[in-house]
Short mmCIF file of C-alpha atoms in Angstrom, two decimals:
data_model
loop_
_atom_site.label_atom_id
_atom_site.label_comp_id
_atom_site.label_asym_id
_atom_site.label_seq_id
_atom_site.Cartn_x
_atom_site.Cartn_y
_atom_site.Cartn_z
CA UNK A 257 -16.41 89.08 -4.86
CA UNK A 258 -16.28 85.37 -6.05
CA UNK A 259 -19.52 83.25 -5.17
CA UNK A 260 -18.75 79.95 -4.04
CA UNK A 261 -21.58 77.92 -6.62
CA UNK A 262 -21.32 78.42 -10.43
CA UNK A 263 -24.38 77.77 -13.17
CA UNK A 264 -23.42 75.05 -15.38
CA UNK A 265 -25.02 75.12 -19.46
CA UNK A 266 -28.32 73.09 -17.90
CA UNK A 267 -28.73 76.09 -15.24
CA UNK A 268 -28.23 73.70 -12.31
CA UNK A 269 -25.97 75.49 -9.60
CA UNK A 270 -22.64 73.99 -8.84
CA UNK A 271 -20.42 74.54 -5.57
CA UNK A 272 -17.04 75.29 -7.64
CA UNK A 273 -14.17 73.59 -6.25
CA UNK A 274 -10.98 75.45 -4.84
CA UNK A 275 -7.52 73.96 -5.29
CA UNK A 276 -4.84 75.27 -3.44
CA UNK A 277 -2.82 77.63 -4.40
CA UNK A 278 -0.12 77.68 -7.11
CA UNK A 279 1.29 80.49 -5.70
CA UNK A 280 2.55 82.91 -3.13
CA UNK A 281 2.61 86.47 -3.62
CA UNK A 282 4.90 86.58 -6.96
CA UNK A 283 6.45 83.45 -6.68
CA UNK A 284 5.44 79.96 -8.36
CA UNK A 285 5.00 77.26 -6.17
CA UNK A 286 7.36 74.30 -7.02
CA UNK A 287 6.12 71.21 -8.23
CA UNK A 288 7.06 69.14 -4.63
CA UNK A 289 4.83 71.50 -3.02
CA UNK A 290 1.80 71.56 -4.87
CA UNK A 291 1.72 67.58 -4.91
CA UNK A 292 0.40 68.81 -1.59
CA UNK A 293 -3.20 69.82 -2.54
CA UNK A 294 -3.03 70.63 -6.00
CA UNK A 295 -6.54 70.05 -7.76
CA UNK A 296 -8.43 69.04 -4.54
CA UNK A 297 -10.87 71.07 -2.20
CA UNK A 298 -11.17 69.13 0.86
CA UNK A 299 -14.28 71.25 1.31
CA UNK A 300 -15.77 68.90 -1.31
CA UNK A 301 -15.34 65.55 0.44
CA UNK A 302 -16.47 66.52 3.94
CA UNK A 303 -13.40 68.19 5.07
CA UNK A 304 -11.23 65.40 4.35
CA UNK A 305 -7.34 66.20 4.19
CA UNK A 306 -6.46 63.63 1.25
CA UNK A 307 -8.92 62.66 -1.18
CA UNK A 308 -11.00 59.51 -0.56
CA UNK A 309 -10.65 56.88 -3.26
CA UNK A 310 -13.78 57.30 -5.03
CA UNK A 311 -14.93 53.49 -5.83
CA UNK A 312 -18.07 54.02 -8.21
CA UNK A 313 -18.82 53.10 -11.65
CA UNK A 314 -20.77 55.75 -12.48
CA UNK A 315 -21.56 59.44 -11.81
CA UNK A 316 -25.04 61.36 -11.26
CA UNK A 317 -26.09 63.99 -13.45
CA UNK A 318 -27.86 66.70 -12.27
CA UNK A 319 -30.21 67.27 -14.91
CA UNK A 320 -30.83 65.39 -18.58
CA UNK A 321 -30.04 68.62 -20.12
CA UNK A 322 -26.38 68.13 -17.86
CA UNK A 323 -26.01 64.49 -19.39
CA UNK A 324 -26.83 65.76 -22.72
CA UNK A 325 -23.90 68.24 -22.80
CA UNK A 326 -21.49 66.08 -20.98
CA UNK A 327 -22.21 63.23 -24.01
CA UNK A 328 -21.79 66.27 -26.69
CA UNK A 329 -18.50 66.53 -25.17
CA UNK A 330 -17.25 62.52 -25.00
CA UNK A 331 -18.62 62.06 -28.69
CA UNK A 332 -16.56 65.16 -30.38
CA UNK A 333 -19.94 66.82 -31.37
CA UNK A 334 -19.28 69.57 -29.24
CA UNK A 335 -15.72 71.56 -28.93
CA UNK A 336 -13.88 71.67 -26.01
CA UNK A 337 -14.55 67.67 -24.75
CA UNK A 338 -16.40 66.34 -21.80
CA UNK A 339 -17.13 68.43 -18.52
CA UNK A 340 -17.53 66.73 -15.35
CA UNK A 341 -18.22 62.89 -14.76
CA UNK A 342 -19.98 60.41 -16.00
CA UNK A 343 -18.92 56.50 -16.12
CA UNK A 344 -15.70 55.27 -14.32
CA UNK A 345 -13.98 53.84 -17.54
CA UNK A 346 -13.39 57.77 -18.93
CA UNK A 347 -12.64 59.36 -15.76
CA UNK A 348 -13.23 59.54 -12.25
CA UNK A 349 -12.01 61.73 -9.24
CA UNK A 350 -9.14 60.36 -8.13
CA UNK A 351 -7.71 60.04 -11.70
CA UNK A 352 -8.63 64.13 -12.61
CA UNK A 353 -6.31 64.78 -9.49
CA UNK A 354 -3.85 62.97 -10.22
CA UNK A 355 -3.73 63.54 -13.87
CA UNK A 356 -2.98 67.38 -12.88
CA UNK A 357 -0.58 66.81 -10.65
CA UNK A 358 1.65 64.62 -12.91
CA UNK A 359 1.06 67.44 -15.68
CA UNK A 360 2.68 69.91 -13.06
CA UNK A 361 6.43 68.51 -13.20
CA UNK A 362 7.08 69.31 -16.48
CA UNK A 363 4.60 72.17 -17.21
CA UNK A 364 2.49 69.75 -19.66
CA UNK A 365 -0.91 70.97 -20.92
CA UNK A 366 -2.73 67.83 -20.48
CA UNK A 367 -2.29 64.44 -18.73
CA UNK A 368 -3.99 60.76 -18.90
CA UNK A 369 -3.19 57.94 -16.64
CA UNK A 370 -3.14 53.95 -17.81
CA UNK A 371 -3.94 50.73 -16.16
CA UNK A 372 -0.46 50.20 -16.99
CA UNK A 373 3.24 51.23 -18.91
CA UNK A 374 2.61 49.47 -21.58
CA UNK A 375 -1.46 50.04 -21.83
CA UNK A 376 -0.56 53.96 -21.84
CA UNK A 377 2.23 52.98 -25.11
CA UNK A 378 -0.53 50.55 -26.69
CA UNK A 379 -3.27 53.57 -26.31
CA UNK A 380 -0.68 55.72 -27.80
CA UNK A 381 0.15 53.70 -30.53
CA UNK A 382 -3.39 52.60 -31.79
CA UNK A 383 -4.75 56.20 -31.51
CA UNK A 384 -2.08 57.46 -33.85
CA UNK A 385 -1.73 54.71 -36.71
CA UNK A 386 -3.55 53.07 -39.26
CA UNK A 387 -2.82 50.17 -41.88
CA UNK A 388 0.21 51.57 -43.91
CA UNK A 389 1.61 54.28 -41.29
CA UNK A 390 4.99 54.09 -40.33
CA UNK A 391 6.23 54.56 -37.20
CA UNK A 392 9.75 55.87 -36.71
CA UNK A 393 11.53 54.61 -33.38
CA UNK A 394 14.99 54.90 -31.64
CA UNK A 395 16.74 51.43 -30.56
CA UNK A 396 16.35 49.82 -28.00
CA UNK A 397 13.16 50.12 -26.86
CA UNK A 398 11.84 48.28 -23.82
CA UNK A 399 11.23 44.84 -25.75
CA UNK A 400 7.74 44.88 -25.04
CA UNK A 401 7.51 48.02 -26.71
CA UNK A 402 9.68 46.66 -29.82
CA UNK A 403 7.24 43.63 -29.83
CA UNK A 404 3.99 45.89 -30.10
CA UNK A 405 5.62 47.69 -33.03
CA UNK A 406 7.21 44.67 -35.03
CA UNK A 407 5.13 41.89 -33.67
CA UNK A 408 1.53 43.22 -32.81
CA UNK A 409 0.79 46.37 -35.20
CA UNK A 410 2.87 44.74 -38.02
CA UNK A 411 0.20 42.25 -38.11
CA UNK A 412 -2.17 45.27 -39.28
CA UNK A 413 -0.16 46.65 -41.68
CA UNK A 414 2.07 49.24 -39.46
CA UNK A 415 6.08 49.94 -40.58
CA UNK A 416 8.47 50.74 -39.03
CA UNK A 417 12.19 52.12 -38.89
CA UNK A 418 14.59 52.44 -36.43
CA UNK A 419 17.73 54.81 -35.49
CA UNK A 420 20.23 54.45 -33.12
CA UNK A 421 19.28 55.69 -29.75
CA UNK A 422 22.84 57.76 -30.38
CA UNK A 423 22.59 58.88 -33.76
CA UNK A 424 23.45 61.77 -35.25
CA UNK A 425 21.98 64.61 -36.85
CA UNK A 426 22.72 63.16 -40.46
CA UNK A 427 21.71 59.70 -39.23
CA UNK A 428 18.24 61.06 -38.24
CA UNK A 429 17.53 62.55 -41.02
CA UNK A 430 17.95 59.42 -43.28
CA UNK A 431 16.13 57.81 -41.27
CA UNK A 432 13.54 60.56 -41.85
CA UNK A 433 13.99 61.10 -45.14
CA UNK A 434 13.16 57.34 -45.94
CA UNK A 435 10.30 57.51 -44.09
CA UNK A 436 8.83 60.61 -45.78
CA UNK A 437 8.09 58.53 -48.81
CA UNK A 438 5.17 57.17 -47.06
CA UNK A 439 3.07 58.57 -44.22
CA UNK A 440 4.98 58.31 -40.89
CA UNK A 441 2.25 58.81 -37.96
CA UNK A 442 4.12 58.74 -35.02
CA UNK A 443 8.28 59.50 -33.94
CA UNK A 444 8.76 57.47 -30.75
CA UNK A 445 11.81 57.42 -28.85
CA UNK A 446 13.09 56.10 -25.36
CA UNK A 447 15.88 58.27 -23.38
CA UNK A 448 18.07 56.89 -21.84
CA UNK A 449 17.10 53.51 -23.69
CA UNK A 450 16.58 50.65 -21.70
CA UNK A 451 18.79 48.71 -20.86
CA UNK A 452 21.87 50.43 -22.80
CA UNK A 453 21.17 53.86 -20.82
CA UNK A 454 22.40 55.38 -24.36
CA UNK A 455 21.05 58.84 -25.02
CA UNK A 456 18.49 59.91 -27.56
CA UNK A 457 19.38 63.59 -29.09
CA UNK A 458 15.66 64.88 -28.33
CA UNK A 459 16.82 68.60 -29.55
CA UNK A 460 18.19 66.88 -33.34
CA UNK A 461 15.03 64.60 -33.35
CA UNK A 462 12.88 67.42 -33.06
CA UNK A 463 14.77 69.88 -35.98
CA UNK A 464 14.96 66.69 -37.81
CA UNK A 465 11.15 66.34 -37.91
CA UNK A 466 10.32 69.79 -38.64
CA UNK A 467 13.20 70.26 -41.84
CA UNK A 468 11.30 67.31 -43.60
CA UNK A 469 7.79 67.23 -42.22
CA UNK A 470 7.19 71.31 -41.57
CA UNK A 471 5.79 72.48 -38.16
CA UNK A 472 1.90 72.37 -39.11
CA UNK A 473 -1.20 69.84 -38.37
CA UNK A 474 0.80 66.86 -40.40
CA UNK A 475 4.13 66.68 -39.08
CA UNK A 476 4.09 63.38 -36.91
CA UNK A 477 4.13 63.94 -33.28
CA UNK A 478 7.05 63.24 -31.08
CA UNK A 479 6.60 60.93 -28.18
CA UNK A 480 9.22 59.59 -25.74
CA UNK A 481 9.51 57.16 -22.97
CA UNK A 482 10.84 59.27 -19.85
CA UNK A 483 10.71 56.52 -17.54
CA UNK A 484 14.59 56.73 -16.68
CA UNK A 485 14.78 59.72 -16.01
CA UNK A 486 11.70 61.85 -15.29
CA UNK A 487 10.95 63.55 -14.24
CA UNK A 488 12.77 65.30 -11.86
CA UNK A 489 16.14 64.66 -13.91
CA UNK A 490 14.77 65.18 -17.49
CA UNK A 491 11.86 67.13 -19.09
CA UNK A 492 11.58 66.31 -22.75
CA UNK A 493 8.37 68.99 -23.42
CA UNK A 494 11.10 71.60 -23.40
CA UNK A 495 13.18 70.28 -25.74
CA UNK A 496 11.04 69.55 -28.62
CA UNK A 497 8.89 66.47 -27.56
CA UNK A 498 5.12 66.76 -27.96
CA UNK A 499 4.06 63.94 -25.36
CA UNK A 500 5.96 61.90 -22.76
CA UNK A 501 5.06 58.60 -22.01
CA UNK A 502 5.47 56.75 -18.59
CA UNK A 503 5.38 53.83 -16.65
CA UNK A 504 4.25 55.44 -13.58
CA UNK A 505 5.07 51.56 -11.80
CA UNK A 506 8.47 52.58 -11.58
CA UNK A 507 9.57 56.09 -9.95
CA UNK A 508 6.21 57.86 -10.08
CA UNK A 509 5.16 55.26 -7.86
CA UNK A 510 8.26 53.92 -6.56
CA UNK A 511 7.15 51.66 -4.07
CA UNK A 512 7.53 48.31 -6.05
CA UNK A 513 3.12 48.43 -4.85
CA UNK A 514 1.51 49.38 -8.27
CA UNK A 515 1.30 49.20 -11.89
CA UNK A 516 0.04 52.39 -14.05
CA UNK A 517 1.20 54.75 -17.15
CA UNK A 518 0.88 57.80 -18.42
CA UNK A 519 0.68 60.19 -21.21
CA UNK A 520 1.00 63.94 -20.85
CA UNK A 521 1.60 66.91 -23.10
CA UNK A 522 0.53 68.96 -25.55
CA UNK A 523 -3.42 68.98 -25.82
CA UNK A 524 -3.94 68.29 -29.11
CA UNK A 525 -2.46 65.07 -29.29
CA UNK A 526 -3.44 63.94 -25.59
CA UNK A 527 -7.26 64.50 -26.70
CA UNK A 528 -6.76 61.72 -29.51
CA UNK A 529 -5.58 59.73 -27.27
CA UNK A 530 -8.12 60.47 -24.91
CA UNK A 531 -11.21 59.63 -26.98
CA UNK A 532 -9.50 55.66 -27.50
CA UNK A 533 -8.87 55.37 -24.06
CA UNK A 534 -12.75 55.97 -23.64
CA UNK A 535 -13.51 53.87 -26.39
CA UNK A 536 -11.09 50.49 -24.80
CA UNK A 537 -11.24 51.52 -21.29
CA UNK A 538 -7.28 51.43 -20.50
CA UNK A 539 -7.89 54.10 -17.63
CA UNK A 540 -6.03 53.61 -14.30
CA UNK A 541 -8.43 52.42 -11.49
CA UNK A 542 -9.27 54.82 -8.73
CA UNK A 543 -7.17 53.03 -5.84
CA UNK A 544 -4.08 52.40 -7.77
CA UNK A 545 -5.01 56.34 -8.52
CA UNK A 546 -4.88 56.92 -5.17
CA UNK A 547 -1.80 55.12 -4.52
CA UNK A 548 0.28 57.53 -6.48
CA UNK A 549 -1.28 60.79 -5.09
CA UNK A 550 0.09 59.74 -2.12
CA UNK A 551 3.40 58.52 -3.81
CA UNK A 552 4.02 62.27 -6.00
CA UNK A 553 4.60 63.84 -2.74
CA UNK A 554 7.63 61.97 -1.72
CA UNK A 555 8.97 61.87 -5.71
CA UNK A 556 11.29 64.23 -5.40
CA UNK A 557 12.75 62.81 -2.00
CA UNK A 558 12.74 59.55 -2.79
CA UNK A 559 14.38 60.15 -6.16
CA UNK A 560 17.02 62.85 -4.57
CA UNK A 561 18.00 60.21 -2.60
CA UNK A 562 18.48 57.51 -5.10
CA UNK A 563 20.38 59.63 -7.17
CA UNK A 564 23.24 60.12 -4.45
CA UNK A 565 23.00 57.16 -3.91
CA UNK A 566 24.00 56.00 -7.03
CA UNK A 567 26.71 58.15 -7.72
CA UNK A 568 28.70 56.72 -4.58
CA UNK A 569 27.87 53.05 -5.44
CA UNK A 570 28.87 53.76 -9.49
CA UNK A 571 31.80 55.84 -8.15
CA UNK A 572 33.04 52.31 -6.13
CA UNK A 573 32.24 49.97 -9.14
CA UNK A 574 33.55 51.98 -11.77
CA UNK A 575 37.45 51.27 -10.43
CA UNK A 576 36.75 47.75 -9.57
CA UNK A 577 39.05 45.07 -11.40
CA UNK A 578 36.05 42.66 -12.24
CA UNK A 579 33.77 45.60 -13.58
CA UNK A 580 34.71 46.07 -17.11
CA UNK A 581 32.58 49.34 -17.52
CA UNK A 582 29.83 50.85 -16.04
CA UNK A 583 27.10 52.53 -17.63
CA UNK A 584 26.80 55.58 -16.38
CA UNK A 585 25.35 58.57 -17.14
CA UNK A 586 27.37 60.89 -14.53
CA UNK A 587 30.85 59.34 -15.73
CA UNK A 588 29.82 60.97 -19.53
CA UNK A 589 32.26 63.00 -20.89
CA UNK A 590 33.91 64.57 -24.29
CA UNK A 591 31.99 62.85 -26.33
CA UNK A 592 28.05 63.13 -28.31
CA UNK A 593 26.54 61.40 -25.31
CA UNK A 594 27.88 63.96 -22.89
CA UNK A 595 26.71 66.91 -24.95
CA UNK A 596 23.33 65.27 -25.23
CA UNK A 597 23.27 64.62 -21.57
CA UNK A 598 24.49 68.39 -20.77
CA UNK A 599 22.03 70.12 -23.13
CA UNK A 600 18.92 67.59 -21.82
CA UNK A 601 19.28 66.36 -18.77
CA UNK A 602 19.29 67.53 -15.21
CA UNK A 603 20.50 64.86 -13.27
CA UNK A 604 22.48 61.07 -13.92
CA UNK A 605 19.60 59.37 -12.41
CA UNK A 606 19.48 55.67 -10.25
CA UNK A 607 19.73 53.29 -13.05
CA UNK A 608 22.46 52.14 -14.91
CA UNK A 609 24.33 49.24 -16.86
CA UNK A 610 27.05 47.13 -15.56
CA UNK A 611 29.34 45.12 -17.57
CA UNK A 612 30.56 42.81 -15.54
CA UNK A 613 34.50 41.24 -17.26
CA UNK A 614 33.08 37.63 -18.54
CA UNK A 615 29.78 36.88 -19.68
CA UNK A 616 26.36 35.23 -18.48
CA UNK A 617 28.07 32.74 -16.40
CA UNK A 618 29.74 35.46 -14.19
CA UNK A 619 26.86 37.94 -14.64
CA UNK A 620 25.03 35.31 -12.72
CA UNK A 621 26.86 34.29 -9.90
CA UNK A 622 27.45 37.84 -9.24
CA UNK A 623 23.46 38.52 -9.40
CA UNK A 624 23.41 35.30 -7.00
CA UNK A 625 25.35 36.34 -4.61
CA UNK A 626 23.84 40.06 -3.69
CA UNK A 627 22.04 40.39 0.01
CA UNK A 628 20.38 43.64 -0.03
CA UNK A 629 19.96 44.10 -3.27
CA UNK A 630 16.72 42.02 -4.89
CA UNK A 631 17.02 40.19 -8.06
CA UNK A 632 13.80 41.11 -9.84
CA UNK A 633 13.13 43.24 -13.01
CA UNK A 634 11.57 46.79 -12.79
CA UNK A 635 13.48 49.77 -10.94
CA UNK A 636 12.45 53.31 -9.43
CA UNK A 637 11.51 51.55 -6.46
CA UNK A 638 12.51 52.22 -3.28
CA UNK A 639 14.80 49.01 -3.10
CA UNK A 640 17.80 47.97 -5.29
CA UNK A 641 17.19 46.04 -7.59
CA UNK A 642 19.13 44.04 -9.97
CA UNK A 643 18.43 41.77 -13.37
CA UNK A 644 20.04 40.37 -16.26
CA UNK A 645 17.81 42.13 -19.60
CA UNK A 646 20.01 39.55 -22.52
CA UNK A 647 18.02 36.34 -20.18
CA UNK A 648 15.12 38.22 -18.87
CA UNK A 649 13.45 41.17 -20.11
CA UNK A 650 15.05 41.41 -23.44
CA UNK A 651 15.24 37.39 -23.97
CA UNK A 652 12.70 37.60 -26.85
CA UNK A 653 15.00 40.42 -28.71
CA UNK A 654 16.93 38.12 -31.68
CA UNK A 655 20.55 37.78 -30.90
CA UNK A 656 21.51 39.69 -33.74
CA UNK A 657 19.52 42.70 -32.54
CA UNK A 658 20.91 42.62 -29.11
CA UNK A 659 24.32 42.30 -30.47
CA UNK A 660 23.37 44.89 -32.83
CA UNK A 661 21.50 47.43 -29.11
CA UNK A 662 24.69 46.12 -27.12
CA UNK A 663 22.71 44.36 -24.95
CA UNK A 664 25.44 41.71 -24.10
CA UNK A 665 25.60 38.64 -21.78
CA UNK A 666 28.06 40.59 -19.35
CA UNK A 667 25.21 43.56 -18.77
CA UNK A 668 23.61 43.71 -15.96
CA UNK A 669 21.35 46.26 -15.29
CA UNK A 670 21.10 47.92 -11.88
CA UNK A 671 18.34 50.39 -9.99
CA UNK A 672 19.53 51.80 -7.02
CA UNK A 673 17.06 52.32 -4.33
CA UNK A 674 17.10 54.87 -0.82
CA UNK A 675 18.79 52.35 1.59
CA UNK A 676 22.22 53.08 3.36
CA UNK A 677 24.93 53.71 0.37
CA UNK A 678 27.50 52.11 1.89
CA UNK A 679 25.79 48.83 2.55
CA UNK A 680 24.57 49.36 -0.56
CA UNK A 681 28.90 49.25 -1.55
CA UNK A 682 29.61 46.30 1.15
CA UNK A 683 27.08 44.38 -0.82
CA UNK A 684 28.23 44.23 -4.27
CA UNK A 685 31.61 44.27 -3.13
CA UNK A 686 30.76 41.13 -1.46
CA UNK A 687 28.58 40.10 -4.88
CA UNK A 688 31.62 40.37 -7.27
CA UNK A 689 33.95 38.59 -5.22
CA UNK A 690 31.76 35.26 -5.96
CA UNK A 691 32.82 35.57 -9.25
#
């Protein structure tokens, strides 16, 4: 028989929480159903069905023996890290819940949630280099990203090279090879890459790093922007990655309502990462927390539905005589990109690249003319949306590099949200016949 109280290290007794179950008889619960009540006993907030949002700064210990050990645990002088809560900046409630929850979808031992995308990358970043590392990226990168590598850690003596977000085998491992002549700390990548949607070959990334690096302590870690795609239509854990990053504005939260990031994967890694977010205090605050509980348990609906979606509307702009091409993942086929897509991912996804026949001047009066769909930058919402990266999100990128990423003046990139798909079709039929 199981008691219902525990006695913690300081021999205080503890009513131990009980999440709901992860499974049924012999069968594992799927991830949309344990976003449910996973991690959460309403029995320990007065019966309450969803968890309140716990607004406080700090936590009471029960005993100074209790604060002792809980300190052991934040400074690294005792194994194992911190149990329980203490001060709002290295975890609270509403953050622990949600943090297991997101870890769920792709079977992840560890999460961490960010004030925002690029906070969660910046965390990241900082906790693995130091003056002379090199970090090894695929291209493009969201140009904020680039910018933090080339711009912001190059100031403090961080390198970096760069592959093609489509390169093969052989081009990886130059790329590798060059960098093994100095200490390479970190292999980031970004699949699909934004705003290309090009493909990064996580599977020859991974055998890449381990020919030239070895499997033990040292080998860099890989890390990899899943924003696209995950992560209902691509899990990069089980295909060689050892931490996914995440702007969880986008479809984690999917309601255009928040801003947030996260980190999850294998433990080792997360806990570095872990003890600098302490340190700076990039943690996600409790509401915004809060916000995406309730958010994970429509993620798989909400995305389902995009997804459809978008392979009507692509379907319809793909034979259109002003579209020149359209980015597609779903329309992949006989060549490197499809076999990456067909050994990685599970699904085409809502955003993609269109390349419109002309060049900003038509790109714009087509973006000018849409009704339902919104021009404004982000995507994974639950809205279209629609922007123009070469004079917007990328317009800091040197022409030469965009020419170089294919981020052209004809490219517009697209996020297809849950309304009606054929209005969604009426609507940029009526868009490109402005041009």
């Amino acid at each position: 028989m199981t008691s219902d109280t525990e006695v913690d290290q300081a021999g205080a007794r503890r009513r131990k929480p009980r999440s709901a179950a992860d499974t049924v008889g012999n069968r594992r619960l799927k991830p949309s159903t344990m976003m449910m009540g996973h991690g959460f006993d309403p029995m320990l907030s007065e019966g309450s069905l969803k968890p309140p949002i716990f607004l406080t700064s700090t936590f009471v210990f029960e005993s100074a023996a209790a604060g002792k050990r809980h300190f052991e645990g934040v400074t690294g002088k005792r194994p194992g890290g911190a149990e329980g809560l203490v001060y709002s900046r290295f975890n609270g409630p509403n953050q622990e819940i949600l943090e297991d929850r997101l870890g769920i979808w792709e079977d992840a031992e560890d999460a961490l949630t960010f004030s925002s995308g690029m906070s969660a990358i910046a965390t990241l970043f900082l906790a693995m280099v130091k003056p002379g590392d090199t970090i090894i990226h695929s291209g493009p990168l969201y140009a904020a990203t680039e910018t933090l590598i080339a711009r912001v850690l190059g100031k403090f003596g961080v390198n970096f090279l760069d592959f093609p977000a489509g390169a093969s085998r052989a081009e990886i491992d130059a790329v590798l090879e060059k960098g093994a002549k100095g200490h390479v700390a970190l292999i980031y990548l970004e699949s699909p890459a934004n705003p290309t949607n090009a493909l990064v070959d996580i599977e020859a990334v991974a055998a890449s790093r381990d020919a030239i690096f070895g499997t033990g302590a040292d080998a860099p870690p890989i890390a990899i922007d899943n924003t696209f795609l995950g992560p209902l239509w691509q899990q990069p854990l089980k295909h060689g990655a050892d931490l996914v990053v995440y702007s969880l504005t986008k479809y984690a939260g999917g309601h255009s309502d928040l801003v947030a990031g996260g980190v999850l994967g294998r433990k080792e890694p997360i806990n570095t990462v872990r003890l600098l977010r302490n340190t700076i205090g990039t943690i996600l605050d409790p509401h915004t927390a809060w916000m995406l509980l309730r958010s994970l348990e429509t993620l798989e609906l909400r995305m389902s539905r995009a997804g459809e979606n978008a392979a009507k509307v692509c379907a319809f702009l793909r034979d259109h005589p002003k579209v020149e091409r359209v980015g597609y993942l779903g329309f992949l086929e006989g060549d490197r990109q499809a076999d990456i897509y067909r050994r990685h991912c599970l699904g085409a996804g809502s955003t993609f690249s269109l390349f419109i026949k002309g060049g900003e001047a038509e790109s714009f009066r087509f973006l000018d003319a849409l009704s339902i769909a919104k021009l404004a930058v982000s995507l994974g919402g639950t809205e279209t949306l629609a922007s123009h990266p070469a004079a917007m999100t990328h317009l800091s990128v040197s022409p030469e590099r965009k020419a170089a990423l294919g981020i052209t003046d004809n490219l517009v990139r697209i996020s297809i949200g849950v309304e009606d798909a054929d209005d969604l079709i009426a609507d940029f039929a009526q868009a490109l016949s402005a041009i």
